[in-house]
PDB file of C-alpha atoms and ligand atoms in Angstrom:
ATOM      1  CA  MET A 757       0.191   0.207  -0.211  1.00 53.00           C
ATOM      2  CA  SER A 758       1.633   3.248  -1.142  1.00 62.00           C
ATOM      3  CA  ALA A 759       1.963   6.037   1.767  1.00 77.00           C
ATOM      4  CA  PRO A 760      -0.770   8.413   0.436  1.00 84.00           C
ATOM      5  CA  SER A 761      -3.258   5.442   0.652  1.00 93.00           C
ATOM      6  CA  VAL A 762      -2.209   4.594   4.175  1.00 95.00           C
ATOM      7  CA  ILE A 763      -2.716   9.086   5.542  1.00 95.00           C
ATOM      8  CA  GLU A 764      -6.024   8.408   3.922  1.00 96.00           C
ATOM      9  CA  ARG A 765      -6.988   5.286   6.163  1.00 97.00           C
ATOM     10  CA  VAL A 766      -5.454   6.929   8.959  1.00 97.00           C
ATOM     11  CA  LYS A 767      -7.952  10.067   8.027  1.00 97.00           C
ATOM     12  CA  THR A 768     -10.828   7.768   7.236  1.00 97.00           C
ATOM     13  CA  SER A 769     -10.156   6.276  10.944  1.00 97.00           C
ATOM     14  CA  LEU A 770      -9.803   9.416  12.546  1.00 97.00           C
ATOM     15  CA  VAL A 771     -13.021  10.500  11.383  1.00 97.00           C
ATOM     16  CA  ALA A 772     -14.531   7.429  12.535  1.00 98.00           C
ATOM     17  CA  LEU A 773     -12.872   7.769  15.544  1.00 97.00           C
ATOM     18  CA  LYS A 774     -14.225  11.109  16.088  1.00 97.00           C
ATOM     19  CA  MET A 775     -10.896  12.936  16.379  1.00 97.00           C
ATOM     20  CA  PRO A 776     -11.453  16.127  14.898  1.00 97.00           C
ATOM     21  CA  ARG A 777      -8.483  17.916  16.422  1.00 97.00           C
ATOM     22  CA  ALA A 778      -6.075  14.872  15.604  1.00 97.00           C
ATOM     23  CA  LEU A 779      -7.293  15.280  11.916  1.00 97.00           C
ATOM     24  CA  GLU A 780      -6.514  18.543  11.530  1.00 97.00           C
ATOM     25  CA  VAL A 781      -2.986  18.566  12.701  1.00 97.00           C
ATOM     26  CA  LEU A 782      -2.185  15.349  10.451  1.00 97.00           C
ATOM     27  CA  ASP A 783      -0.534  16.450   8.088  1.00 97.00           C
ATOM     28  CA  VAL A 784       1.396  19.675  10.035  1.00 97.00           C
ATOM     29  CA  THR A 785       2.443  16.191  12.128  1.00 97.00           C
ATOM     30  CA  LEU A 786       3.715  14.304   9.181  1.00 96.00           C
ATOM     31  CA  ARG A 787       5.514  16.641   7.582  1.00 97.00           C
ATOM     32  CA  GLY A 788       7.090  17.330  11.042  1.00 96.00           C
ATOM     33  CA  ILE A 789       7.978  13.730  10.396  1.00 96.00           C
ATOM     34  CA  GLU A 790       9.573  14.255   6.344  1.00 95.00           C
ATOM     35  CA  ARG A 791      11.559  16.863   7.608  1.00 96.00           C
ATOM     36  CA  GLY A 792      12.968  14.730  10.427  1.00 96.00           C
ATOM     37  CA  GLU A 793      12.483  17.115  12.886  1.00 97.00           C
ATOM     38  CA  ILE A 794      10.231  14.739  15.330  1.00 96.00           C
ATOM     39  CA  GLY A 795       9.834  10.838  15.465  1.00 96.00           C
ATOM     40  CA  ALA A 796       7.197   8.249  14.306  1.00 95.00           C
ATOM     41  CA  VAL A 797       6.322   7.393  18.440  1.00 96.00           C
ATOM     42  CA  GLU A 798       6.753  11.483  19.539  1.00 96.00           C
ATOM     43  CA  ALA A 799       4.373  11.896  16.307  1.00 97.00           C
ATOM     44  CA  ILE A 800       1.799   9.898  17.378  1.00 97.00           C
ATOM     45  CA  ASP A 801       2.013  11.271  20.982  1.00 97.00           C
ATOM     46  CA  ALA A 802       1.431  14.763  19.199  1.00 96.00           C
ATOM     47  CA  LEU A 803      -1.515  13.361  17.737  1.00 97.00           C
ATOM     48  CA  LEU A 804      -3.300  11.723  21.065  1.00 97.00           C
ATOM     49  CA  THR A 805      -2.295  15.050  23.249  1.00 98.00           C
ATOM     50  CA  GLU A 806      -4.089  17.432  20.573  1.00 97.00           C
ATOM     51  CA  GLU A 807      -6.925  15.440  20.710  1.00 98.00           C
ATOM     52  CA  LEU A 808      -7.406  15.446  24.449  1.00 97.00           C
ATOM     53  CA  THR A 809      -6.457  18.775  25.429  1.00 97.00           C
ATOM     54  CA  THR A 810      -9.492  20.043  22.791  1.00 97.00           C
ATOM     55  CA  ARG A 811     -11.707  17.584  24.376  1.00 96.00           C
ATOM     56  CA  GLU A 812     -10.659  18.356  28.223  1.00 95.00           C
ATOM     57  CA  ASN A 813     -10.772  21.972  27.208  1.00 94.00           C
ATOM     58  CA  ARG A 814     -14.381  21.383  25.721  1.00 95.00           C
ATOM     59  CA  ARG A 815     -15.595  19.331  28.707  1.00 95.00           C
ATOM     60  CA  VAL A 816     -14.500  22.022  31.387  1.00 94.00           C
ATOM     61  CA  ARG A 817     -16.175  24.951  29.017  1.00 94.00           C
ATOM     62  CA  MET A 818     -19.690  23.051  28.681  1.00 94.00           C
ATOM     63  CA  ALA A 819     -19.013  21.836  32.730  1.00 95.00           C
ATOM     64  CA  VAL A 820     -18.838  25.445  33.413  1.00 95.00           C
ATOM     65  CA  ARG A 821     -21.977  26.244  31.410  1.00 95.00           C
ATOM     66  CA  MET A 822     -23.814  24.147  33.162  1.00 94.00           C
ATOM     67  CA  ALA A 823     -22.766  24.970  36.211  1.00 96.00           C
ATOM     68  CA  ARG A 824     -23.730  28.572  35.857  1.00 97.00           C
ATOM     69  CA  LEU A 825     -20.257  29.680  36.442  1.00 95.00           C
ATOM     70  CA  SER A 826     -21.237  33.295  35.772  1.00 88.00           C
ATOM     71  CA  ALA A 827     -17.107  34.245  34.848  1.00 88.00           C
ATOM     72  CA  ILE A 828     -14.219  32.118  34.870  1.00 89.00           C
ATOM     73  CA  LYS A 829     -12.151  32.952  37.571  1.00 95.00           C
ATOM     74  CA  THR A 830      -9.384  31.707  38.800  1.00 96.00           C
ATOM     75  CA  LEU A 831      -7.024  31.399  41.978  1.00 96.00           C
ATOM     76  CA  ALA A 832      -4.156  32.270  40.184  1.00 96.00           C
ATOM     77  CA  GLY A 833      -5.350  35.231  39.031  1.00 96.00           C
ATOM     78  CA  PHE A 834      -6.229  36.496  42.586  1.00 97.00           C
ATOM     79  CA  ASP A 835      -3.893  39.242  44.115  1.00 96.00           C
ATOM     80  CA  PHE A 836      -3.256  37.192  47.900  1.00 96.00           C
ATOM     81  CA  ALA A 837      -1.164  40.304  48.879  1.00 94.00           C
ATOM     82  CA  PHE A 838      -3.954  42.498  48.011  1.00 94.00           C
ATOM     83  CA  GLN A 839      -6.111  41.028  50.783  1.00 94.00           C
ATOM     84  CA  PRO A 840      -3.832  39.593  53.645  1.00 93.00           C
ATOM     85  CA  SER A 841      -6.073  39.342  55.726  1.00 91.00           C
ATOM     86  CA  LEU A 842      -6.938  35.833  53.692  1.00 95.00           C
ATOM     87  CA  ASP A 843      -4.119  32.778  54.301  1.00 94.00           C
ATOM     88  CA  LYS A 844      -2.997  32.304  50.798  1.00 96.00           C
ATOM     89  CA  ASN A 845      -2.434  28.340  51.568  1.00 96.00           C
ATOM     90  CA  ARG A 846      -5.518  27.557  53.322  1.00 96.00           C
ATOM     91  CA  ILE A 847      -7.938  28.955  50.007  1.00 97.00           C
ATOM     92  CA  LEU A 848      -4.870  26.713  48.229  1.00 97.00           C
ATOM     93  CA  ALA A 849      -5.739  23.674  49.971  1.00 97.00           C
ATOM     94  CA  LEU A 850      -9.415  24.177  49.365  1.00 97.00           C
ATOM     95  CA  ALA A 851      -8.696  23.795  45.713  1.00 97.00           C
ATOM     96  CA  GLY A 852      -7.624  20.102  46.939  1.00 97.00           C
ATOM     97  CA  LEU A 853     -11.434  19.734  47.057  1.00 98.00           C
ATOM     98  CA  GLN A 854     -12.159  17.767  49.975  1.00 97.00           C
ATOM     99  CA  PHE A 855     -14.394  19.906  51.397  1.00 96.00           C
ATOM    100  CA  VAL A 856     -16.544  18.863  48.842  1.00 97.00           C
ATOM    101  CA  ASP A 857     -15.641  15.233  49.056  1.00 95.00           C
ATOM    102  CA  ARG A 858     -16.511  15.647  52.571  1.00 94.00           C
ATOM    103  CA  ALA A 859     -19.658  17.230  51.781  1.00 94.00           C
ATOM    104  CA  GLU A 860     -18.653  20.205  53.817  1.00 94.00           C
ATOM    105  CA  ALA A 861     -19.928  23.831  54.082  1.00 93.00           C
ATOM    106  CA  LEU A 862     -16.987  27.099  53.461  1.00 95.00           C
ATOM    107  CA  HIS A 863     -18.361  30.060  54.240  1.00 95.00           C
ATOM    108  CA  LEU A 864     -17.015  33.337  52.722  1.00 96.00           C
ATOM    109  CA  ILE A 865     -17.526  36.326  55.072  1.00 95.00           C
ATOM    110  CA  GLY A 866     -16.669  39.652  54.036  1.00 95.00           C
ATOM    111  CA  PRO A 867     -17.617  43.289  53.342  1.00 94.00           C
ATOM    112  CA  PRO A 868     -18.208  43.676  49.122  1.00 94.00           C
ATOM    113  CA  GLY A 869     -15.466  44.034  46.844  1.00 94.00           C
ATOM    114  CA  THR A 870     -12.832  41.769  48.836  1.00 95.00           C
ATOM    115  CA  GLY A 871     -13.177  38.783  46.625  1.00 96.00           C
ATOM    116  CA  LYS A 872     -16.020  36.243  47.707  1.00 97.00           C
ATOM    117  CA  THR A 873     -17.713  35.758  44.410  1.00 97.00           C
ATOM    118  CA  HIS A 874     -14.346  35.725  42.735  1.00 97.00           C
ATOM    119  CA  LEU A 875     -12.809  32.391  44.872  1.00 98.00           C
ATOM    120  CA  SER A 876     -16.064  30.876  44.950  1.00 98.00           C
ATOM    121  CA  LEU A 877     -16.409  31.006  41.188  1.00 98.00           C
ATOM    122  CA  ALA A 878     -12.488  30.066  40.999  1.00 98.00           C
ATOM    123  CA  LEU A 879     -13.119  26.928  43.634  1.00 98.00           C
ATOM    124  CA  GLY A 880     -16.398  26.283  41.455  1.00 98.00           C
ATOM    125  CA  VAL A 881     -14.103  26.190  38.555  1.00 96.00           C
ATOM    126  CA  GLU A 882     -11.391  23.851  40.201  1.00 97.00           C
ATOM    127  CA  ALA A 883     -13.504  21.360  40.818  1.00 98.00           C
ATOM    128  CA  VAL A 884     -14.984  21.408  37.182  1.00 97.00           C
ATOM    129  CA  LYS A 885     -11.640  20.298  36.735  1.00 95.00           C
ATOM    130  CA  ALA A 886     -11.560  17.570  38.597  1.00 96.00           C
ATOM    131  CA  GLY A 887     -15.041  16.207  37.323  1.00 96.00           C
ATOM    132  CA  ARG A 888     -17.411  16.998  40.470  1.00 97.00           C
ATOM    133  CA  SER A 889     -20.623  18.763  39.511  1.00 97.00           C
ATOM    134  CA  VAL A 890     -20.678  22.388  40.091  1.00 98.00           C
ATOM    135  CA  TYR A 891     -23.879  24.226  40.708  1.00 98.00           C
ATOM    136  CA  PHE A 892     -23.708  28.382  40.827  1.00 98.00           C
ATOM    137  CA  SER A 893     -26.582  30.612  41.993  1.00 97.00           C
ATOM    138  CA  SER A 894     -27.399  33.978  44.222  1.00 97.00           C
ATOM    139  CA  LEU A 895     -29.003  33.073  46.725  1.00 96.00           C
ATOM    140  CA  ALA A 896     -32.239  35.261  45.594  1.00 96.00           C
ATOM    141  CA  ASP A 897     -32.601  33.390  42.136  1.00 96.00           C
ATOM    142  CA  ILE A 898     -32.264  29.774  44.596  1.00 97.00           C
ATOM    143  CA  VAL A 899     -35.123  31.507  46.460  1.00 96.00           C
ATOM    144  CA  ALA A 900     -37.178  32.516  43.647  1.00 97.00           C
ATOM    145  CA  THR A 901     -36.570  29.384  41.958  1.00 97.00           C
ATOM    146  CA  LEU A 902     -37.588  27.367  44.867  1.00 97.00           C
ATOM    147  CA  ALA A 903     -40.675  30.012  45.185  1.00 97.00           C
ATOM    148  CA  LYS A 904     -41.404  29.037  41.929  1.00 97.00           C
ATOM    149  CA  ALA A 905     -41.739  25.339  42.335  1.00 98.00           C
ATOM    150  CA  GLU A 906     -43.732  25.482  44.802  1.00 97.00           C
ATOM    151  CA  ARG A 907     -46.482  27.297  42.964  1.00 97.00           C
ATOM    152  CA  ASP A 908     -46.521  24.657  40.532  1.00 97.00           C
ATOM    153  CA  GLY A 909     -45.941  21.943  42.727  1.00 97.00           C
ATOM    154  CA  ALA A 910     -42.833  21.090  42.228  1.00 97.00           C
ATOM    155  CA  LEU A 911     -40.662  21.747  45.111  1.00 97.00           C
ATOM    156  CA  ARG A 912     -39.474  18.099  45.933  1.00 96.00           C
ATOM    157  CA  GLU A 913     -38.663  17.795  42.570  1.00 97.00           C
ATOM    158  CA  ARG A 914     -36.596  20.653  42.354  1.00 97.00           C
ATOM    159  CA  ILE A 915     -34.950  20.355  45.682  1.00 97.00           C
ATOM    160  CA  ARG A 916     -33.796  17.018  44.245  1.00 96.00           C
ATOM    161  CA  TYR A 917     -32.505  18.314  41.068  1.00 95.00           C
ATOM    162  CA  CYS A 918     -30.345  20.847  43.825  1.00 95.00           C
ATOM    163  CA  CYS A 919     -29.659  18.044  46.103  1.00 96.00           C
ATOM    164  CA  ARG A 920     -27.521  16.332  42.635  1.00 95.00           C
ATOM    165  CA  PHE A 921     -24.444  18.592  42.223  1.00 97.00           C
ATOM    166  CA  ALA A 922     -21.742  18.123  44.586  1.00 97.00           C
ATOM    167  CA  LEU A 923     -21.006  21.312  45.436  1.00 98.00           C
ATOM    168  CA  LEU A 924     -23.977  24.144  45.286  1.00 98.00           C
ATOM    169  CA  ILE A 925     -22.544  28.010  45.162  1.00 98.00           C
ATOM    170  CA  VAL A 926     -24.943  29.912  47.371  1.00 97.00           C
ATOM    171  CA  ASP A 927     -23.425  33.513  46.161  1.00 97.00           C
ATOM    172  CA  GLU A 928     -24.395  36.943  47.766  1.00 96.00           C
ATOM    173  CA  ILE A 929     -26.504  35.864  50.771  1.00 96.00           C
ATOM    174  CA  GLY A 930     -27.086  39.184  52.528  1.00 93.00           C
ATOM    175  CA  TYR A 931     -27.328  41.282  49.855  1.00 90.00           C
ATOM    176  CA  LEU A 932     -31.100  41.908  49.385  1.00 89.00           C
ATOM    177  CA  PRO A 933     -33.591  41.062  51.973  1.00 87.00           C
ATOM    178  CA  VAL A 934     -34.866  37.478  50.835  1.00 92.00           C
ATOM    179  CA  ILE A 935     -38.539  37.159  50.117  1.00 92.00           C
ATOM    180  CA  PRO A 936     -40.925  36.507  52.795  1.00 91.00           C
ATOM    181  CA  GLY A 937     -41.063  32.578  53.253  1.00 92.00           C
ATOM    182  CA  GLY A 938     -37.716  32.078  51.112  1.00 93.00           C
ATOM    183  CA  GLY A 939     -36.065  31.316  54.591  1.00 92.00           C
ATOM    184  CA  ASN A 940     -37.945  28.214  55.495  1.00 92.00           C
ATOM    185  CA  LEU A 941     -37.586  27.519  51.669  1.00 95.00           C
ATOM    186  CA  PHE A 942     -33.971  27.684  51.708  1.00 94.00           C
ATOM    187  CA  PHE A 943     -33.870  25.910  54.509  1.00 92.00           C
ATOM    188  CA  GLN A 944     -35.238  23.089  53.369  1.00 94.00           C
ATOM    189  CA  LEU A 945     -32.680  23.147  50.550  1.00 95.00           C
ATOM    190  CA  VAL A 946     -29.706  23.281  53.107  1.00 93.00           C
ATOM    191  CA  ASN A 947     -31.574  20.325  55.087  1.00 91.00           C
ATOM    192  CA  ALA A 948     -31.841  17.908  51.767  1.00 93.00           C
ATOM    193  CA  ARG A 949     -28.021  18.643  51.242  1.00 92.00           C
ATOM    194  CA  TYR A 950     -27.084  18.156  54.607  1.00 89.00           C
ATOM    195  CA  GLU A 951     -23.984  15.669  54.687  1.00 86.00           C
ATOM    196  CA  LYS A 952     -24.394  14.468  51.014  1.00 91.00           C
ATOM    197  CA  GLY A 953     -23.463  17.704  49.263  1.00 94.00           C
ATOM    198  CA  ALA A 954     -20.966  20.707  49.931  1.00 96.00           C
ATOM    199  CA  MET A 955     -21.894  24.389  49.815  1.00 96.00           C
ATOM    200  CA  ILE A 956     -20.165  27.239  49.298  1.00 97.00           C
ATOM    201  CA  LEU A 957     -21.949  30.879  50.732  1.00 96.00           C
ATOM    202  CA  THR A 958     -20.907  33.405  50.586  1.00 97.00           C
ATOM    203  CA  SER A 959     -22.776  36.565  52.386  1.00 96.00           C
ATOM    204  CA  ASN A 960     -21.292  40.349  52.989  1.00 95.00           C
ATOM    205  CA  ARG A 961     -22.776  40.313  56.458  1.00 93.00           C
ATOM    206  CA  GLY A 962     -21.805  37.948  59.781  1.00 90.00           C
ATOM    207  CA  PHE A 963     -23.466  35.168  60.811  1.00 89.00           C
ATOM    208  CA  ALA A 964     -25.575  37.371  63.540  1.00 88.00           C
ATOM    209  CA  GLU A 965     -27.178  39.391  60.974  1.00 90.00           C
ATOM    210  CA  TRP A 966     -28.516  36.531  59.233  1.00 88.00           C
ATOM    211  CA  GLY A 967     -31.795  36.642  61.356  1.00 89.00           C
ATOM    212  CA  ASP A 968     -32.605  40.260  59.477  1.00 89.00           C
ATOM    213  CA  ILE A 969     -31.323  38.461  55.949  1.00 91.00           C
ATOM    214  CA  PHE A 970     -34.281  35.860  56.416  1.00 89.00           C
ATOM    215  CA  GLY A 971     -36.890  38.009  58.378  1.00 85.00           C
ATOM    216  CA  ASP A 972     -36.808  34.922  60.760  1.00 83.00           C
ATOM    217  CA  SER A 973     -34.543  34.497  63.543  1.00 84.00           C
ATOM    218  CA  VAL A 974     -35.795  31.470  64.505  1.00 82.00           C
ATOM    219  CA  VAL A 975     -35.152  30.497  60.483  1.00 82.00           C
ATOM    220  CA  ALA A 976     -32.011  31.715  60.781  1.00 84.00           C
ATOM    221  CA  THR A 977     -30.517  29.545  63.013  1.00 85.00           C
ATOM    222  CA  ALA A 978     -31.859  26.404  61.985  1.00 82.00           C
ATOM    223  CA  LEU A 979     -30.369  27.295  59.137  1.00 79.00           C
ATOM    224  CA  LEU A 980     -26.963  27.821  60.487  1.00 82.00           C
ATOM    225  CA  ASP A 981     -26.905  25.140  62.437  1.00 81.00           C
ATOM    226  CA  ARG A 982     -26.407  22.768  59.971  1.00 73.00           C
ATOM    227  CA  PRO A 983     -24.277  24.736  57.566  1.00 66.00           C
ATOM    228  CA  LEU A 984     -21.964  25.480  60.715  1.00 75.00           C
ATOM    229  CA  HIS A 985     -21.461  21.646  61.560  1.00 76.00           C
ATOM    230  CA  HIS A 986     -19.052  20.458  59.389  1.00 78.00           C
ATOM    231  CA  ALA A 987     -17.944  24.138  58.262  1.00 87.00           C
ATOM    232  CA  VAL A 988     -15.050  25.984  57.500  1.00 91.00           C
ATOM    233  CA  VAL A 989     -15.450  30.066  58.082  1.00 93.00           C
ATOM    234  CA  ILE A 990     -13.478  32.007  56.343  1.00 95.00           C
ATOM    235  CA  GLN A 991     -13.527  35.875  57.119  1.00 94.00           C
ATOM    236  CA  ILE A 992     -11.861  38.388  54.832  1.00 94.00           C
ATOM    237  CA  GLU A 993     -11.386  41.661  56.544  1.00 90.00           C
ATOM    238  CA  GLY A 994      -9.632  44.146  53.867  1.00 84.00           C
ATOM    239  CA  SER A 995     -10.839  46.474  51.132  1.00 85.00           C
ATOM    240  CA  SER A 996     -12.697  46.421  48.388  1.00 89.00           C
ATOM    241  CA  TYR A 997     -10.486  45.534  45.034  1.00 87.00           C
ATOM    242  CA  ARG A 998     -13.103  47.334  42.678  1.00 81.00           C
ATOM    243  CA  LEU A 999     -12.143  50.723  44.630  1.00 78.00           C
ATOM    244  CA  ARG A1000      -8.893  49.970  44.949  1.00 78.00           C
ATOM    245  CA  GLU A1001      -7.662  52.521  42.415  1.00 69.00           C
ATOM    246  CA  HIS A1002      -9.535  55.349  44.180  1.00 65.00           C
ATOM    247  CA  ALA A1003      -8.843  54.519  47.995  1.00 59.00           C
ATOM    248  CA  ASP A1004      -7.217  57.897  48.436  1.00 60.00           C
ATOM    249  CA  LEU A1005     -10.421  58.751  48.029  1.00 58.00           C
ATOM    250  CA  LEU A1006     -12.647  56.724  50.604  1.00 57.00           C
ATOM    251  CA  PRO A1007     -12.610  58.337  53.832  1.00 54.00           C
ATOM    252  CA  GLU A1008     -10.339  56.107  56.821  1.00 53.00           C
ATOM    253  CA  THR A1009     -13.501  54.055  57.926  1.00 51.00           C
ATOM    254  CA  VAL A1010     -14.420  52.650  54.503  1.00 49.00           C
ATOM    255  CA  ARG A1011     -11.016  52.034  53.582  1.00 46.00           C
ATOM    256  CA  PHE A1012     -10.124  49.381  56.176  1.00 44.00           C
ATOM    257  CA  LYS A1013     -13.455  48.308  58.354  1.00 41.00           C
ATOM    258  CA  PRO A1014     -12.692  45.435  60.298  1.00 40.00           C
ATOM    259  CA  THR A1015     -15.106  43.517  61.573  1.00 42.00           C
ATOM    260  CA  ALA A1016     -17.182  44.228  65.080  1.00 40.00           C
ATOM    261  CA  ALA A1017     -15.863  40.878  66.448  1.00 39.00           C
ATOM    262  CA  ALA A1018     -13.501  38.791  65.882  1.00 40.00           C
ATOM    263  CA  ASN A1019     -15.370  35.729  65.725  1.00 43.00           C
ATOM    264  CA  PRO A1020     -18.186  35.657  63.233  1.00 44.00           C
ATOM    265  CA  ILE A1021     -20.622  32.921  64.679  1.00 45.00           C
ATOM    266  CA  PRO A1022     -22.600  34.384  67.670  1.00 44.00           C
ATOM    267  CA  PRO A1023     -22.607  32.558  70.648  1.00 41.00           C
ATOM    268  CA  THR A1024     -26.121  32.015  70.601  1.00 42.00           C
ATOM    269  CA  LEU A1025     -25.544  29.593  67.367  1.00 43.00           C
ATOM    270  CA  LYS A1026     -22.750  27.884  68.424  1.00 39.00           C
ATOM    271  CA  ARG A1027     -23.274  24.343  68.596  1.00 40.00           C
ATOM    272  CA  ARG A1028     -23.152  23.027  72.230  1.00 39.00           C
ATOM    273  CA  GLY A1029     -20.128  21.075  73.042  1.00 38.00           C
ATOM    274  CA  ARG A1030     -18.658  21.945  69.815  1.00 39.00           C
ATOM    275  CA  PRO A1031     -16.254  25.029  70.366  1.00 39.00           C
ATOM    276  CA  PRO A1032     -14.735  26.697  67.371  1.00 40.00           C
ATOM    277  CA  LYS A1033     -10.814  26.006  67.322  1.00 39.00           C
ATOM    278  CA  ASN A1034      -8.611  29.693  66.788  1.00 41.00           C
ATOM    279  CA  GLY A1035     -11.938  31.301  67.361  1.00 38.00           C
ATOM    280  CA  GLY A1036     -14.248  29.953  64.644  1.00 39.00           C
ATOM    281  CA  ALA A1037     -12.340  31.069  61.827  1.00 41.00           C
ATOM    282  CA  ASP A1038     -10.751  27.591  61.219  1.00 41.00           C
ATOM    283  CA  HIS A1039     -13.052  24.223  61.025  1.00 43.00           C
ATOM    284  CA  ALA A1040     -15.994  24.322  63.083  1.00 41.00           C
ATOM    285  CA  HIS A1041     -16.792  20.763  62.982  1.00 40.00           C
ATOM    286  CA  GLY A1042     -15.306  18.438  66.566  1.00 32.00           C
TER     287      GLY A1042
HETATM  288  P1  ADP B 753     -17.423  40.164  46.490  1.00 88.23           P
HETATM  289  O1  ADP B 753     -18.108  39.098  45.662  1.00 88.23           O
HETATM  290  O2  ADP B 753     -16.508  40.293  47.466  1.00 88.23           O
HETATM  291  O3  ADP B 753     -17.968  41.231  46.628  1.00 88.23           O
HETATM  292  P2  ADP B 753     -16.025  40.149  44.236  1.00 88.23           P
HETATM  293  O4  ADP B 753     -15.069  38.684  43.944  1.00 88.23           O
HETATM  294  O5  ADP B 753     -16.731  39.915  43.236  1.00 88.23           O
HETATM  295  O6  ADP B 753     -16.684  41.066  45.549  1.00 88.23           O
HETATM  296  O7  ADP B 753     -14.768  40.907  43.775  1.00 88.23           O
HETATM  297  C1  ADP B 753     -15.302  42.257  42.491  1.00 88.23           C
HETATM  298  C2  ADP B 753     -14.366  42.360  41.315  1.00 88.23           C
HETATM  299  O8  ADP B 753     -12.715  42.375  42.124  1.00 88.23           O
HETATM  300  C3  ADP B 753     -14.026  41.126  40.791  1.00 88.23           C
HETATM  301  O9  ADP B 753     -13.906  41.410  39.293  1.00 88.23           O
HETATM  302  C4  ADP B 753     -12.753  39.898  40.973  1.00 88.23           C
HETATM  303  O10 ADP B 753     -12.222  39.569  40.232  1.00 88.23           O
HETATM  304  C5  ADP B 753     -11.910  41.244  41.663  1.00 88.23           C
HETATM  305  N1  ADP B 753     -11.114  40.536  43.258  1.00 88.23           N
HETATM  306  C6  ADP B 753     -11.620  40.742  44.008  1.00 88.23           C
HETATM  307  N2  ADP B 753     -10.852  41.016  45.209  1.00 88.23           N
HETATM  308  C7  ADP B 753      -9.686  40.389  44.090  1.00 88.23           C
HETATM  309  C8  ADP B 753      -7.963  40.234  44.750  1.00 88.23           C
HETATM  310  N3  ADP B 753      -7.332  40.100  45.378  1.00 88.23           N
HETATM  311  N4  ADP B 753      -7.538  39.854  43.129  1.00 88.23           N
HETATM  312  C9  ADP B 753      -7.966  40.188  42.224  1.00 88.23           C
HETATM  313  N5  ADP B 753      -9.150  39.906  41.608  1.00 88.23           N
HETATM  314  C10 ADP B 753     -10.060  40.414  42.814  1.00 88.23           C
HETATM  315 MG1   MG B 754     -19.932  39.065  44.919  1.00 88.23          MG
END
């Protein structure tokens, strides 16, 4: 069989095997062999690597879309020097995703612009890359879809749907007051996911204010009881990255806003017999 017909057969096989990227780079690779730039084994390796990389990128792109990650943010793109209250190593350890496998909750608490959404998206991207299913939503959107499902008599199905994901990211707790009954709906979701799936919860308000956010301190206490058991709490105390270029224009009080207490967990919401180590800033579970 002559070389051109072998090449034709390789092309036909690549089409049949659905390897379009390998097919695309075949000619260039063959030319490399002809010129003596690469050996045959290297050529095979190059074709397969191209195809694999393309597939992996496509899988991640699709999964990012499915997860509704609103923007691609990365840990590499996060300037830790700007936010010294954040322990970089702790965030990088979280990117190892053991908290996802242990179905824990991660709380990111801090003022606006300090990178809570960025970090939650970046951890979501890490989880997607590692093949975990992820779903990202604002609290307002989650509550709205739960409320709609309840009106349609499909609340159980909706909650079951939200439980399918290994990691549920709930962003922007505290930006808007929750609609009446919303706290209860969200509680049902948190309850259903408890010890089954991981969550990242971001909030610009300390736990003591969750009663106000959910319009019901009983629901808020019940809500916090579960996410704080098996929880990692990371509090960011710093200034807004959005306003960094205008920092000199801001009054001193806004530039750096330390929170009222070092311990973000109000005493009434602590679990009995489970004193948080390290002032509640570390693993809260025993
Ligand atoms: P938050 O959710 O805490 O209000 P964001 O995560 O939305 O804040 O951050 C606001 C913007 O600033 C985003 O575009 C984010 O990517 C960027 N940003 C925030 N902190 C940092 C940082 N330390 N390094 C790089 N970009 C940052
Ligand atoms: Mg945000």
